[in-house]
């Protein structure tokens, strides 16, 4: 696989956030039936059927593959949020928001640049 882009490094390793409605986000929106992997270690993170339609500007999922992610309380930027990281390599992926769409609901708000997918035999990344 190619090296991680500067943005992918900043987001996965330094917990940065890609801009909303990025080029990668629109690329992501075009792909509907693919599972998504961690761009750093290719751990399977999200099944295609957990993809949610939202207008927030980042990829959203209602569920992660079992044991593929870990949640960490994040008190940065004066907010209390729950950070989501890859359980295999610890890469920062985004945040999870609960109960937005009713009790017990979840939205995994994930940076597109943290995701990879498979095309034929290759793992492909967003830029
Ligand atoms: Zn990983």
GROMACS .gro file of C-alpha atoms and ligand atoms in nm:
model
  128
    1UNK     CA    1   0.000   0.000   0.000
    2UNK     CA    2   0.112   0.359  -0.057
    3UNK     CA    3   0.227   0.579   0.226
    4UNK     CA    4  -0.032   0.764   0.429
    5UNK     CA    5  -0.107   1.116   0.311
    6UNK     CA    6  -0.019   1.414   0.529
    7UNK     CA    7  -0.386   1.459   0.619
    8UNK     CA    8  -0.427   1.089   0.703
    9UNK     CA    9  -0.125   1.109   0.933
   10UNK     CA   10  -0.254   1.423   1.105
   11UNK     CA   11  -0.596   1.274   1.163
   12UNK     CA   12  -0.503   0.918   1.261
   13UNK     CA   13  -0.192   1.000   1.465
   14UNK     CA   14  -0.262   1.350   1.600
   15UNK     CA   15  -0.641   1.335   1.635
   16UNK     CA   16  -0.697   1.614   1.387
   17UNK     CA   17  -1.028   1.641   1.198
   18UNK     CA   18  -1.060   1.665   0.822
   19UNK     CA   19  -1.273   1.954   0.693
   20UNK     CA   20  -1.644   1.874   0.659
   21UNK     CA   21  -1.761   1.796   0.304
   22UNK     CA   22  -1.408   1.714   0.191
   23UNK     CA   23  -1.324   1.564  -0.146
   24UNK     CA   24  -1.280   1.232   0.033
   25UNK     CA   25  -1.626   1.257   0.184
   26UNK     CA   26  -1.783   1.290  -0.160
   27UNK     CA   27  -1.577   0.997  -0.285
   28UNK     CA   28  -1.704   0.800   0.014
   29UNK     CA   29  -2.064   0.892  -0.067
   30UNK     CA   30  -2.029   0.743  -0.414
   31UNK     CA   31  -1.942   0.401  -0.276
   32UNK     CA   32  -2.239   0.226  -0.133
   33UNK     CA   33  -2.175  -0.140  -0.098
   34UNK     CA   34  -1.828  -0.164   0.043
   35UNK     CA   35  -1.703  -0.249   0.389
   36UNK     CA   36  -1.447  -0.006   0.531
   37UNK     CA   37  -1.110  -0.082   0.682
   38UNK     CA   38  -0.867   0.114   0.899
   39UNK     CA   39  -0.639   0.303   0.660
   40UNK     CA   40  -0.340   0.242   0.889
   41UNK     CA   41  -0.365  -0.131   0.966
   42UNK     CA   42  -0.656  -0.259   0.746
   43UNK     CA   43  -0.859  -0.377   1.044
   44UNK     CA   44  -1.222  -0.422   0.926
   45UNK     CA   45  -1.419  -0.141   1.094
   46UNK     CA   46  -1.759  -0.087   0.933
   47UNK     CA   47  -1.990  -0.298   0.719
   48UNK     CA   48  -2.157  -0.133   0.422
   49UNK     CA   49  -2.503  -0.185   0.572
   50UNK     CA   50  -2.418   0.025   0.879
   51UNK     CA   51  -2.366   0.336   0.666
   52UNK     CA   52  -2.605   0.619   0.762
   53UNK     CA   53  -2.737   0.903   0.551
   54UNK     CA   54  -2.659   1.228   0.731
   55UNK     CA   55  -2.589   1.585   0.633
   56UNK     CA   56  -2.299   1.643   0.871
   57UNK     CA   57  -2.022   1.625   0.608
   58UNK     CA   58  -1.837   1.323   0.744
   59UNK     CA   59  -1.897   0.952   0.690
   60UNK     CA   60  -2.150   0.819   0.941
   61UNK     CA   61  -2.228   0.465   1.057
   62UNK     CA   62  -2.478   0.336   1.311
   63UNK     CA   63  -2.267   0.042   1.413
   64UNK     CA   64  -1.902  -0.071   1.410
   65UNK     CA   65  -1.789  -0.427   1.350
   66UNK     CA   66  -1.774  -0.603   1.688
   67UNK     CA   67  -1.450  -0.535   1.879
   68UNK     CA   68  -1.304  -0.336   1.589
   69UNK     CA   69  -1.305  -0.001   1.769
   70UNK     CA   70  -1.248   0.135   2.118
   71UNK     CA   71  -1.410   0.435   2.278
   72UNK     CA   72  -1.223   0.691   2.486
   73UNK     CA   73  -1.365   0.991   2.674
   74UNK     CA   74  -1.235   1.308   2.506
   75UNK     CA   75  -1.251   1.636   2.700
   76UNK     CA   76  -1.061   1.846   2.445
   77UNK     CA   77  -1.192   2.171   2.290
   78UNK     CA   78  -1.415   2.237   2.595
   79UNK     CA   79  -1.653   1.955   2.505
   80UNK     CA   80  -1.710   1.611   2.640
   81UNK     CA   81  -1.713   1.370   2.351
   82UNK     CA   82  -1.641   1.004   2.300
   83UNK     CA   83  -1.347   0.941   2.072
   84UNK     CA   84  -1.340   0.630   1.852
   85UNK     CA   85  -1.009   0.462   1.778
   86UNK     CA   86  -0.910   0.147   1.591
   87UNK     CA   87  -0.880  -0.134   1.845
   88UNK     CA   88  -0.590  -0.289   1.658
   89UNK     CA   89  -0.351   0.004   1.596
   90UNK     CA   90  -0.502   0.286   1.806
   91UNK     CA   91  -0.553   0.520   1.507
   92UNK     CA   92  -0.792   0.806   1.576
   93UNK     CA   93  -1.104   0.761   1.360
   94UNK     CA   94  -1.358   1.017   1.485
   95UNK     CA   95  -1.625   1.040   1.754
   96UNK     CA   96  -1.943   0.857   1.848
   97UNK     CA   97  -2.262   1.040   1.940
   98UNK     CA   98  -2.540   0.864   2.127
   99UNK     CA   99  -2.917   0.913   2.143
  100UNK     CA  100  -2.932   1.176   1.867
  101UNK     CA  101  -3.195   0.982   1.675
  102UNK     CA  102  -3.381   0.845   1.979
  103UNK     CA  103  -3.283   0.639   2.282
  104UNK     CA  104  -3.015   0.379   2.219
  105UNK     CA  105  -2.915   0.515   1.876
  106UNK     CA  106  -2.557   0.580   1.780
  107UNK     CA  107  -2.376   0.774   1.512
  108UNK     CA  108  -2.014   0.701   1.444
  109UNK     CA  109  -1.885   1.023   1.289
  110UNK     CA  110  -1.569   0.916   1.109
  111UNK     CA  111  -1.307   1.100   0.907
  112UNK     CA  112  -1.313   0.967   0.549
  113UNK     CA  113  -0.936   0.987   0.539
  114UNK     CA  114  -0.918   0.719   0.814
  115UNK     CA  115  -1.103   0.467   0.597
  116UNK     CA  116  -0.985   0.229   0.326
  117UNK     CA  117  -1.177  -0.012   0.107
  118UNK     CA  118  -1.106  -0.309  -0.108
  119UNK     CA  119  -1.113  -0.301  -0.485
  120UNK     CA  120  -1.042  -0.630  -0.655
  121UNK     CA  121  -0.745  -0.756  -0.452
  122UNK     CA  122  -0.620  -0.418  -0.340
  123UNK     CA  123  -0.683  -0.207  -0.032
  124UNK     CA  124  -0.744   0.149  -0.151
  125UNK     CA  125  -0.726   0.471   0.045
  126UNK     CA  126  -0.875   0.813   0.029
  127UNK     CA  127  -0.613   1.081  -0.032
  128LIG    ZN1  128  -0.598   0.038   1.268
   0.00000   0.00000   0.00000
